[in-house]
XYZ file of C-alpha atoms in Angstrom:
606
model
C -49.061 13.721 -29.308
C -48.480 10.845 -26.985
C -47.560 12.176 -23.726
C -45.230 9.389 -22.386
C -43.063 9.608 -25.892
C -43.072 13.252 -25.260
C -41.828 13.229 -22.244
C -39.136 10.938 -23.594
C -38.313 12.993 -25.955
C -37.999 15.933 -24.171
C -35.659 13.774 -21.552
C -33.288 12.864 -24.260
C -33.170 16.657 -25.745
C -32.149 17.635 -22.222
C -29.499 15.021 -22.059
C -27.794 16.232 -25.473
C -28.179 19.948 -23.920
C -25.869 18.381 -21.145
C -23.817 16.239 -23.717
C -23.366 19.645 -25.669
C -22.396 21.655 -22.284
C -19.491 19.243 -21.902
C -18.070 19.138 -25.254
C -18.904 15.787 -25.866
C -20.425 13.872 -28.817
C -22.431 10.791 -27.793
C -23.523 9.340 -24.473
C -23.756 5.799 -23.905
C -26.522 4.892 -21.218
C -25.811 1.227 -20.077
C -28.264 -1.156 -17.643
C -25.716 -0.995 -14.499
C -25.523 0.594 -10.960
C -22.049 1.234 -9.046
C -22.419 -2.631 -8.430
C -22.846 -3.903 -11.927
C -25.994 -5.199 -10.870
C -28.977 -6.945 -13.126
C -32.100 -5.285 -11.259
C -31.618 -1.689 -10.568
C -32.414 0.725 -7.975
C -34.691 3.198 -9.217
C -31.654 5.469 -8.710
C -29.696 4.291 -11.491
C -32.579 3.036 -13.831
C -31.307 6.161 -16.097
C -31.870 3.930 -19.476
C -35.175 3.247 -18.604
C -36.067 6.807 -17.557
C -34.442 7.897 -20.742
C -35.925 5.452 -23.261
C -39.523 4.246 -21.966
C -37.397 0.871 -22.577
C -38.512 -1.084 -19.419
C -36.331 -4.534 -20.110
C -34.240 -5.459 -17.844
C -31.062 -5.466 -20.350
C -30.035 -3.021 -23.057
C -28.009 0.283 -23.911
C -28.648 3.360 -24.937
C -26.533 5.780 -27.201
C -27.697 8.998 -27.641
C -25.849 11.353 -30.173
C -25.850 14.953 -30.660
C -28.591 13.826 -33.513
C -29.313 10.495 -32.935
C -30.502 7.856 -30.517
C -30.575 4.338 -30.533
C -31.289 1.378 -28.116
C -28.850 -1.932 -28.202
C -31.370 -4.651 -27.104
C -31.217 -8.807 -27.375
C -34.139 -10.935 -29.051
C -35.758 -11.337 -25.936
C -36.652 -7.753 -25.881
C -37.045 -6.736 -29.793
C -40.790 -7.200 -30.052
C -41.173 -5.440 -26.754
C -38.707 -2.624 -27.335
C -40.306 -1.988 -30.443
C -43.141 -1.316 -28.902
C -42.256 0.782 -26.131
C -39.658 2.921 -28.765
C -42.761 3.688 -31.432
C -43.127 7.688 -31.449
C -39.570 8.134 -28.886
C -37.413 9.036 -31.575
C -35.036 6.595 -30.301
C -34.229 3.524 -33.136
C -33.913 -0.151 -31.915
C -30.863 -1.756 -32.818
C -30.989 -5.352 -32.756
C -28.121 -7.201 -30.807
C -27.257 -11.097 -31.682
C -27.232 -11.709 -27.481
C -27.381 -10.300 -24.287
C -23.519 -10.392 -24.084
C -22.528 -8.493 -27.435
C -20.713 -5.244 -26.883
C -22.265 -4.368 -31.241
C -22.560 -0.565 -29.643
C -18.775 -0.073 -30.118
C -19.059 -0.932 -33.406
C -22.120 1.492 -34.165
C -20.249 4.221 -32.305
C -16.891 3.706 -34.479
C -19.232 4.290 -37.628
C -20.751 7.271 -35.900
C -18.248 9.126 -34.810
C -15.071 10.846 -35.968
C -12.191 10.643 -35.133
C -10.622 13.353 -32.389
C -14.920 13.314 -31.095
C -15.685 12.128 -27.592
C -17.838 9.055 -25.646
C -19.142 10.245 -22.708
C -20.191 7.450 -19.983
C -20.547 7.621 -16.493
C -17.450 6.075 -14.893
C -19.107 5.057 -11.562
C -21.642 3.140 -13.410
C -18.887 1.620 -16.444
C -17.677 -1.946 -15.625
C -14.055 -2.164 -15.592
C -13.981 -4.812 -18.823
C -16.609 -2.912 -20.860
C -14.470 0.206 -20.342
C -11.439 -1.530 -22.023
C -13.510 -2.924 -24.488
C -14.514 0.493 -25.481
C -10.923 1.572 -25.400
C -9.952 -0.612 -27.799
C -12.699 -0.377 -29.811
C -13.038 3.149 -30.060
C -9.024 4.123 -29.682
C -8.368 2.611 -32.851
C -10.175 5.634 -34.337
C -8.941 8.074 -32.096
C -12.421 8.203 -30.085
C -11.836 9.900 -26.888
C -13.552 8.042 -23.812
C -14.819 10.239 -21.061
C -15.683 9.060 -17.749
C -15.330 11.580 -15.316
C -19.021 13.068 -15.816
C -22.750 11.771 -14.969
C -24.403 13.618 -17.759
C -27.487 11.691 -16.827
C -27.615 13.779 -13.444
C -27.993 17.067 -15.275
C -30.756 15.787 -17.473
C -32.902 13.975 -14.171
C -33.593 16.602 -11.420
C -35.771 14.448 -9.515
C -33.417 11.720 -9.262
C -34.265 9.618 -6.638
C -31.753 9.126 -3.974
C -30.015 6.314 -2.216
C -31.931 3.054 -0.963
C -33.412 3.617 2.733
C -34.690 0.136 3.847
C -32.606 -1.394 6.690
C -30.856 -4.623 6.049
C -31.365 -7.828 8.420
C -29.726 -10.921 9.151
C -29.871 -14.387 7.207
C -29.959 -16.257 10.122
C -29.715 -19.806 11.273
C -31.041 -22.544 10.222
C -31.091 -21.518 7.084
C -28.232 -19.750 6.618
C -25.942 -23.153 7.506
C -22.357 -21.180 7.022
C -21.734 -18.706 9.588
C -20.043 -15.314 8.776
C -16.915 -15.891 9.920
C -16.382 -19.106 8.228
C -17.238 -17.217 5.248
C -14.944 -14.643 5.546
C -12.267 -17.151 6.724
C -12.542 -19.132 3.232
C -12.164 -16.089 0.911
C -9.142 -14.893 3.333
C -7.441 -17.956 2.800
C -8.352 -17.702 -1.236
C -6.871 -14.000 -1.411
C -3.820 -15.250 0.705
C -3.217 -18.303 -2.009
C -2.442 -15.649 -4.692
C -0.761 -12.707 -2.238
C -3.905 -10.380 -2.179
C -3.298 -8.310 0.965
C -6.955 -6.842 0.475
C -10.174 -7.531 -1.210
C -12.774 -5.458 -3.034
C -16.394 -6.939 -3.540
C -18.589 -4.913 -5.321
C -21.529 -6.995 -6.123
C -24.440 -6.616 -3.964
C -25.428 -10.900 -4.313
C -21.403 -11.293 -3.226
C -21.772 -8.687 -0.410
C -24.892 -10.392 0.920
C -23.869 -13.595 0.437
C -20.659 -13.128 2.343
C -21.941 -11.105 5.264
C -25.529 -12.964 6.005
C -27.306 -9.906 5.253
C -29.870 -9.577 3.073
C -32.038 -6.109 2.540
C -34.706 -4.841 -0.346
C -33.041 -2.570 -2.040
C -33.500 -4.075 -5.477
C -37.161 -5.223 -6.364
C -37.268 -9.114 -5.602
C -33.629 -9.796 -5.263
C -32.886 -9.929 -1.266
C -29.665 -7.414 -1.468
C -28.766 -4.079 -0.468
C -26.266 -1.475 -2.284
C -23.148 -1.628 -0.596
C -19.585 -2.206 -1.077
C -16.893 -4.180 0.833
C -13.190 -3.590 1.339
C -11.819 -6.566 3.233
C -7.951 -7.497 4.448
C -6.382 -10.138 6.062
C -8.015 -9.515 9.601
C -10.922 -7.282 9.685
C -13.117 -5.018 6.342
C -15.165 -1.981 6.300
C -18.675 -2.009 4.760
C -19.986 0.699 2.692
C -23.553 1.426 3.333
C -25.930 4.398 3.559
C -26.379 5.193 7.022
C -29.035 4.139 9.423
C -29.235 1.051 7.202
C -27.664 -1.471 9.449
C -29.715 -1.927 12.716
C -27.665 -1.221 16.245
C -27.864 -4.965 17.145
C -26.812 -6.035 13.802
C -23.775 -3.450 13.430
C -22.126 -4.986 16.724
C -22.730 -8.381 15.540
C -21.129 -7.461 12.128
C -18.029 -5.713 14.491
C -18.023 -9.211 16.582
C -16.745 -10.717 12.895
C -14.269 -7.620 12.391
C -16.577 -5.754 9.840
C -16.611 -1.792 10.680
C -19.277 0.441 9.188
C -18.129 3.080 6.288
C -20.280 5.625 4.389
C -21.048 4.576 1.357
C -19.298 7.067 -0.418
C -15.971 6.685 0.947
C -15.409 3.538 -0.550
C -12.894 5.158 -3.636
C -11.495 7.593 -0.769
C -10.613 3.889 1.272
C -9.274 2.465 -2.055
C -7.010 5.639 -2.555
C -5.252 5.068 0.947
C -4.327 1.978 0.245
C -0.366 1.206 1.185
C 1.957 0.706 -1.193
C 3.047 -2.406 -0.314
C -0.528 -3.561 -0.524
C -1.890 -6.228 -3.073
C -5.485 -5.552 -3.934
C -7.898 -8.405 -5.465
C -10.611 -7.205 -7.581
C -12.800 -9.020 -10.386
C -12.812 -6.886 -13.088
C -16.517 -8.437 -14.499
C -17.636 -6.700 -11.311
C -15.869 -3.763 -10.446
C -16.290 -0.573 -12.203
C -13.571 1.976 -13.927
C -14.584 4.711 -11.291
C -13.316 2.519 -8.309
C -10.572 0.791 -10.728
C -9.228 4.190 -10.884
C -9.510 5.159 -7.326
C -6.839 2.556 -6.470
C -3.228 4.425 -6.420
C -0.989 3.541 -9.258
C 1.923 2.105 -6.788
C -0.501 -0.745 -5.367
C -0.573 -3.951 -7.257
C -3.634 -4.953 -8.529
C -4.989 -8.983 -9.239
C -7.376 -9.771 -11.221
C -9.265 -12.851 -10.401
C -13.291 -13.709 -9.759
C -14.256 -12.714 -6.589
C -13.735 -16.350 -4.694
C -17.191 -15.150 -2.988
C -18.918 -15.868 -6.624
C -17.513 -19.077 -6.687
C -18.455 -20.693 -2.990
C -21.817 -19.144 -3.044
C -22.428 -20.810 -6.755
C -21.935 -24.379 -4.631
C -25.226 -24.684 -2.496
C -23.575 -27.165 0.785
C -25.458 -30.186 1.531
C -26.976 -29.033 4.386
C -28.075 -25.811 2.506
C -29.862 -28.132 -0.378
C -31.808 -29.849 2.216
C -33.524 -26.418 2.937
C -33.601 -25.916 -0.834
C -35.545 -29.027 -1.152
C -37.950 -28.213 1.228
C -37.897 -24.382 -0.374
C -39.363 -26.186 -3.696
C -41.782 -28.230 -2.114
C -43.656 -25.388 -0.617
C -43.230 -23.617 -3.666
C -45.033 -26.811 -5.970
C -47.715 -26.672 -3.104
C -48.507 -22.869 -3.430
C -48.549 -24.006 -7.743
C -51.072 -27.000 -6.671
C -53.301 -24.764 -4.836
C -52.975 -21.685 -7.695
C -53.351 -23.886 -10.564
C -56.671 -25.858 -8.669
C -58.163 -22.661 -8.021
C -57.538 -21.335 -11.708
C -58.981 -25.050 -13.637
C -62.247 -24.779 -11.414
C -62.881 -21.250 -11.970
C -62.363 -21.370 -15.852
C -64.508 -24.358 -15.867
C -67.534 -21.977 -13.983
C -66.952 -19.703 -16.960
C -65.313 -17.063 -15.029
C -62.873 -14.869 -16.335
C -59.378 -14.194 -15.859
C -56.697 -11.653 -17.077
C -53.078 -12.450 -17.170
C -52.839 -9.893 -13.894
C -55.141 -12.121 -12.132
C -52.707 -15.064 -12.825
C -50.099 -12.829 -11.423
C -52.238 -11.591 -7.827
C -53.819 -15.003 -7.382
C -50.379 -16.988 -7.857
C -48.653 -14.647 -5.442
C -51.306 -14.630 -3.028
C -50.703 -18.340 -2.616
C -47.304 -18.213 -2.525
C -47.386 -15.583 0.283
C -49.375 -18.579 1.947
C -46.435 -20.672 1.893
C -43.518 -21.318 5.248
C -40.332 -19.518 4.641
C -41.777 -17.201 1.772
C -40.222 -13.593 1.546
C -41.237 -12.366 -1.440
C -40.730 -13.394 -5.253
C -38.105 -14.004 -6.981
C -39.295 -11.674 -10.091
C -42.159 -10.037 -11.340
C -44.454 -12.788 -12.792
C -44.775 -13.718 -16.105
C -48.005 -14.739 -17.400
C -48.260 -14.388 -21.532
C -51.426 -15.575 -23.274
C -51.034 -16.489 -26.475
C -49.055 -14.104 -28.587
C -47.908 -12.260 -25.284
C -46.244 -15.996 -24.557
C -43.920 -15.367 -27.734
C -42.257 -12.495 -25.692
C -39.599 -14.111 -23.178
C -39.777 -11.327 -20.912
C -43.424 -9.668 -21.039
C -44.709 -8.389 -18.003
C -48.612 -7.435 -17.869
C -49.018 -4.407 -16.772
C -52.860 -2.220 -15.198
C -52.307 -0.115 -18.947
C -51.418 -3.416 -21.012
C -52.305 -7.223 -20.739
C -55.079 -9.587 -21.981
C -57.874 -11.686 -20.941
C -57.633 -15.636 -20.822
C -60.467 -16.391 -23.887
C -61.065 -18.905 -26.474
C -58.339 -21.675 -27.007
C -54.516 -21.507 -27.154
C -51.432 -21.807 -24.663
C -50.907 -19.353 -21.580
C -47.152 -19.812 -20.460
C -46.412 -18.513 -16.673
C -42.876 -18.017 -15.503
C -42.644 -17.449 -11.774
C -41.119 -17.663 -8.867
C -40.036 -17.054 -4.967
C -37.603 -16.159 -2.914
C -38.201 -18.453 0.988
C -35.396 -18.262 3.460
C -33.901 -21.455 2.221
C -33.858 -21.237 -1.328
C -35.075 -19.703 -4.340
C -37.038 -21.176 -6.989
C -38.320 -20.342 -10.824
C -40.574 -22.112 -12.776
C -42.355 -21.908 -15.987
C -45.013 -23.926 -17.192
C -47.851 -23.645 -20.238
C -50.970 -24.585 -19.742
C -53.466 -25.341 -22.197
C -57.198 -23.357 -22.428
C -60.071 -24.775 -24.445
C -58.586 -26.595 -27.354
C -54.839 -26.941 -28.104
C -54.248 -27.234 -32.242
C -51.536 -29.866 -33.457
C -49.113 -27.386 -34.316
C -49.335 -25.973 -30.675
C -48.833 -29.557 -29.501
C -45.576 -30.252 -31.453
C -44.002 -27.152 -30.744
C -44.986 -28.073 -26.653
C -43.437 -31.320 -27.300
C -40.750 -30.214 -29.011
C -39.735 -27.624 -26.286
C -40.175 -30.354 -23.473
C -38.105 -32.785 -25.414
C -35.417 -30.525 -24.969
C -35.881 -29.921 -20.951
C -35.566 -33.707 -20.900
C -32.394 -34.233 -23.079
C -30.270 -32.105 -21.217
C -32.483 -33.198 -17.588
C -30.966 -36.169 -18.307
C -27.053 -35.429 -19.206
C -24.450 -36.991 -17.259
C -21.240 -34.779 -17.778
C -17.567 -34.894 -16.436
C -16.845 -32.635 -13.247
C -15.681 -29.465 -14.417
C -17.437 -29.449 -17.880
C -17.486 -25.679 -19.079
C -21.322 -24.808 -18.753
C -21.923 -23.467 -22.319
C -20.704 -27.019 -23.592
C -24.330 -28.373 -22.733
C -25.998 -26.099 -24.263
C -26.782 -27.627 -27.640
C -28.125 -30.642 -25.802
C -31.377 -28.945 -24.778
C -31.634 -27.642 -28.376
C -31.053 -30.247 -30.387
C -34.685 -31.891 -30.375
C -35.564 -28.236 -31.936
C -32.437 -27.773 -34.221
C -33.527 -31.189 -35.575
C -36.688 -29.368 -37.078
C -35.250 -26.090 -38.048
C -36.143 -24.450 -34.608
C -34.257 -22.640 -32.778
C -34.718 -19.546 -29.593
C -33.116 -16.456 -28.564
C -32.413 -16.949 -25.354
C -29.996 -18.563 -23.366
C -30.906 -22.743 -21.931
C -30.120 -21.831 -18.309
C -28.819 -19.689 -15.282
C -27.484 -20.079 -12.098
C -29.612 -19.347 -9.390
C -28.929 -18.050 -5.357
C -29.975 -19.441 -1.818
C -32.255 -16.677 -1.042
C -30.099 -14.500 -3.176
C -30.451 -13.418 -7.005
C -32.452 -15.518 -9.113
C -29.884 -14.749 -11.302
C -26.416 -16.084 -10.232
C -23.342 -16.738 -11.970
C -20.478 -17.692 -12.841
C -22.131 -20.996 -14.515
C -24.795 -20.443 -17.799
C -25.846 -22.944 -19.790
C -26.034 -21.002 -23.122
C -24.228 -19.818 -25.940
C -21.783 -17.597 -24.451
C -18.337 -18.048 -24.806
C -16.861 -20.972 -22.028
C -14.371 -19.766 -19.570
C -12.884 -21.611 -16.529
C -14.603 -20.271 -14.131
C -17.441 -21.742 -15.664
C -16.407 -25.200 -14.975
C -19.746 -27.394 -13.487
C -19.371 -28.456 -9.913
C -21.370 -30.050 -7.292
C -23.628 -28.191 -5.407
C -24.189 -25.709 -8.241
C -27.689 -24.775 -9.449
C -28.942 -23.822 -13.052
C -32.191 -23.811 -14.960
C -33.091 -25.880 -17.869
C -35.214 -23.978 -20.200
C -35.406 -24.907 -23.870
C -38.217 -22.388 -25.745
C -39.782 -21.639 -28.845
C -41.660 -18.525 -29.801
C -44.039 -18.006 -32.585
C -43.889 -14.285 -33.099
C -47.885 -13.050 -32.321
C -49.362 -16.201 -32.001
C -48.228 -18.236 -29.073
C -44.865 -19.201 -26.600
C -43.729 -22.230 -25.382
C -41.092 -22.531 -22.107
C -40.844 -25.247 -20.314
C -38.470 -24.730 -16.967
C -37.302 -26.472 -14.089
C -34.297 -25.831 -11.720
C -31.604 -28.627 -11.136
C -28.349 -29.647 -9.116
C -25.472 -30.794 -10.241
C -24.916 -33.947 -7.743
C -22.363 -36.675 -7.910
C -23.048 -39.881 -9.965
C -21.343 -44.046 -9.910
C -20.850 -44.840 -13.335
C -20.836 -48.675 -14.110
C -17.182 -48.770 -14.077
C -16.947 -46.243 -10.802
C -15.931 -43.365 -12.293
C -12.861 -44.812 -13.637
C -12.927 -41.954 -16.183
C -13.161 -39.310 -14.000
C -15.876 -37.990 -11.987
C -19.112 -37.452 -13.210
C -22.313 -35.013 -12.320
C -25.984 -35.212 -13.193
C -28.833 -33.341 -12.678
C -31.176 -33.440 -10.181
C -34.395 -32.103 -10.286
C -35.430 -29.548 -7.890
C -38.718 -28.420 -8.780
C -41.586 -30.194 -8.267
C -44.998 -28.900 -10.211
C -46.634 -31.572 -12.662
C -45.310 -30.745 -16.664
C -49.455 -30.807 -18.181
C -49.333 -33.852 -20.308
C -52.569 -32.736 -22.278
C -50.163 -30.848 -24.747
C -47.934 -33.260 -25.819
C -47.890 -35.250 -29.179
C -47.282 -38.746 -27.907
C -46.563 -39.153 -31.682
C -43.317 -37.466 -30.936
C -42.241 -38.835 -27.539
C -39.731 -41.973 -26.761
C -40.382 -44.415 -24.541
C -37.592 -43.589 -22.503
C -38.624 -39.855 -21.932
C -42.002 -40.729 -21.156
C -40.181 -43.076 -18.898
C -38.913 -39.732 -17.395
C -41.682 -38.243 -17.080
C -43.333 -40.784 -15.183
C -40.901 -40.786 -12.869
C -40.996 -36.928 -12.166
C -44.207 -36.486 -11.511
C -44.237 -39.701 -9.150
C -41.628 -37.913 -7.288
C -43.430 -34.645 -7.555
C -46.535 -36.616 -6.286
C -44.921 -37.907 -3.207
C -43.199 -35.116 -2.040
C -45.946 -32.439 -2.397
C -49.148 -35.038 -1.538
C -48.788 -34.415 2.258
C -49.376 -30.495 1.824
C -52.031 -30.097 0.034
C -55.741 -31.455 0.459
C -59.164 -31.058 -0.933
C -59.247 -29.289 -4.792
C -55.536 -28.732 -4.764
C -55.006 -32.463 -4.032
C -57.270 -33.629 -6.421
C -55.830 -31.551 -9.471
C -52.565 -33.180 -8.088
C -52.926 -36.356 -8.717
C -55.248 -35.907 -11.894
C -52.033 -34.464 -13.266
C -49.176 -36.452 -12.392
C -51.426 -39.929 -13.726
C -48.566 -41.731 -15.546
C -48.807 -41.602 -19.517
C -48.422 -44.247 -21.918
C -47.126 -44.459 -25.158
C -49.037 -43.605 -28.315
């Protein structure tokens, strides 16, 4: 017998022992820490440890005789995979958003049974979700128990690495002007205090950044602010001496981390506490006495960090450019040493990519682990080569890489394909196909304030036009030095809300794809910023944003189907890599500035 999908299933026997102890009837297992957070701690990767499921999204249920993971298309041909011998089913979700567990558990179980799910790790909307879901068959939800902690002795414990300062230049917005704008926000709506939960928010809004989460720049923590001064919630010995009295110079005390429900539970009466309830879980919800009133709102933290300042794109711009150098030198070194008939795997696209990013000024660390997919392994958004799993670059075909860093000035994420030996005509059209898309929506001018999802269908129409269509959503905020993942704008399918409303300063990714199920991938991204545009009659309808382009790497041009191509997108293109040209010619030289200008010639029409 396999001996990882033993040990899985012995893992998930010991977790219905527990589920059993406590009289209850199914666990769910969701991807979230105390912070609601994307990227996990090893602490709280409990679905992972559970399932052998190593996505980054998804949900377990485990009942007293069956199991099952809720997973998105981006994950189905890799969960399938990593499920085969588990015992555990894969249930197929139609997105990343879709709550289709509730559902499954209101067929499974009867009424007057239990839910069991971990309250400290239950976000406070998915809880009432599952209340109303489940209530309506008289499912009893039970939060007041970790079952997962008497199933995992060797849990690891809390984060250790000490937290530093984002420091000037880079960080343009001091801390106290920070905490001065979201005072004056909570004071608009008669919040007395302020809970922020999110590790991005807490980092963002304190200039600290830390490694507690593998390539995001954050630290678990929690933050209980009022009107003058806030305690932070950390582990201690996590804040340095230096950086504690700074933090105290700005009126921010140092709390355990634990006592942050014991803080919310002595809140006065009379007090008025803000909390998002995206990103704030039932355990602290609950915490809060019954007598305090409670506002829900966005944290106003998610929305000023969302719009990058002037002065902070200026250090974005120059994040990008070293980041397109490092890709010149990388992508140099790669052509020459195919063309000496040397070999590469996709984990030597991953080592020799980072290696020259680490080259690079500013560079921390990436942004996330890389993605290089040859071939087949390209059809899987988010495959990840690993020592026991990956193949070697050999014979002809696409190899799509999706990378990126994290510099103290900016954060960046890329993906381009690239094509090896010969590239067939149906590879081409699908590459041009996918591109067309990055350029329709590269190209949208849109009122101020358009709801994010509403551009969606422009990247996909050049594919919908063909019958193609992909999983996946067409882009995602992104941080300044923070999560490569940031909200509350997303350019995809999900439904619009207000707070996704497109303003300047904002930054997203464009990035249309198309996957052919074991035979090849195609993703084409690039980050942009929404900046102010004149229209020819000077905005006289309102205000209007367009993109501009932040990344700068040359698109290869040897896969496209001119066939296919407008003059005005090749237009476009032209223009782009002129631009990329320019701005990344003065930092590279010898090989790496001969493969960039070999690929950003201009190309003509067909």
């Amino acid at each position: 017998m396999d001996t990882r999908t033993s040990e899985i299933r012995l893992r998930i026997e010991r977790l219905r022992d527990a589920l059993i102890a406590h009289g209850a009837h199914a666990v769910l297992v969701p991807s979230a820490d105390p912070h609601l957070s994307e990227y996990l701690p090893e602490r709280w990767q409990a679905r992972q440890w559970l399932s052998g499921f190593t996505g980054s999204v998804g949900s377990l249920v485990v009942t007293r005789d069956r199991a099952a993971l809720f997973a998105d298309s981006r994950y189905w041909a890799q969960a399938e995979a990593q499920l085969t011998g588990s015992g555990i089913v894969l249930e197929k979700m139609t997105s990343g958003a879709s709550t289709q567990y509730i559902d499954w558990l209101a067929q499974e179980l009867q009424t007057g049974q239990t839910l069991a799910v971990d309250g400290q790790v239950l976000g406070l909307a998915l809880a009432n979700a599952l209340r109303a879901g489940l209530g309506r068959k008289g499912i009893t939800l039970r939060t007041d128990v970790d079952l997962v902690q008497s199933a995992w002795d060797d849990r690891p414990g809390l984060p250790t690495e000490p937290v530093y300062e984002h420091l000037p230049p880079q960080a343009v917005v001091a801390r106290a002007d920070k905490l001065a704008r979201v005072r004056a926000a909570m004071a608009s709506i008669g919040a007395t205090h302020h809970l922020v939960s999110t590790v991005d928010d807490v980092a963002w809004l304190l200039n600290l950044r830390g490694s507690d989460v593998q390539c995001n720049p954050v630290f678990i923590a929690h933050l209980l602010l009022d009107a003058q001064a806030g305690r932070l919630f950390i582990a201690e010995g996590k804040v340095p001496a230096d950086v504690a009295a700074r933090l105290a110079a700005d009126g921010i005390q140092l709390a355990r981390y634990d006592q942050a429900a014991q803080a919310l539970a002595a809140l006065p009466a009379d007090a008025t506490l803000l909390i998002d309830p995206r990103r704030v879980t039932l355990g602290l919800r609950e915490a809060v006495p019954a007598g305090v009133k409670v506002v829900e709102q966005i944290n106003p933290s998610t929305l000023l960090k969302s719009r990058k300042t002037p002065a902070e794109a200026v250090f974005i711009r120059e994040a990008m450019a070293e980041d397109g150098a490092a890709m010149c030198e990388f992508y140099a070194e790669f052509e020459a040493s195919l063309a000496r008939g040397e070999r590469w795997s996709e984990l030597d696209v991953d080592r020799r990519l980072s290696a020259q990013r680490r080259k690079r000024k500013g560079f921390v660390g990436l942004s996330f682990s890389t993605i290089a997919g040859w071939m087949a392994n390209g059809a899987l958004p988010h495959y990840h080569a690993t020592p026991e799993s990956f193949a070697q670059i050999e014979g002809d075909g696409l190899l799509l890489i999706d990378s990126g860093g994290q510099y103290l000035g900016g954060t960046t994420d890329i993906t381009r394909v690239w094509p090896i030996g010969t590239v067939n005509a149906a590879q081409k059209r699908d590459y041009t196909l996918v591109l067309k898309g990055t350029l329709a929506l590269s190209r949208t001018r849109f009122p101020r304030g358009t709801l994010s999802p509403m551009l969606d269908a422009i990247a996909r129409a050049p594919l919908w036009e063909h019958g193609l269509d992909y999983g996946h959503g067409t882009g995602h905020g992104v941080g300044y030095f923070l999560n490569v993942h940031e909200g509350p704008q997303s350019i995809s399918k999900a439904v619009a809300e207000p707070a996704m409303a497109m303003e300047p300063g904002m930054i997203t990714s464009i990035e249309p794809g198309l996957y052919r199920p074991g035979l090849w991938g195609v993703r084409i991204e690039n980050l942009v910023m929404n900046v102010a545009v004149d229209t020819p009659e000077h905005n006289a309808f309102g205000e209007m944003l367009a993109f501009e382009t932040l990344t700068l790497c040359p698109i290869d041009t040897r896969c496209i189907d001119l066939a296919l191509m407008r003059e005005d997108e090749i237009a476009w293109l032209n223009e782009y890599h002129a631009t990329v040209r320019e701005r990344l010619q003065p930092r590279v030289s010898g090989a790496a500035l001969a493969w960039l200008l070999e690929r950003t010639e201009p190309l003509y029409a067909a």
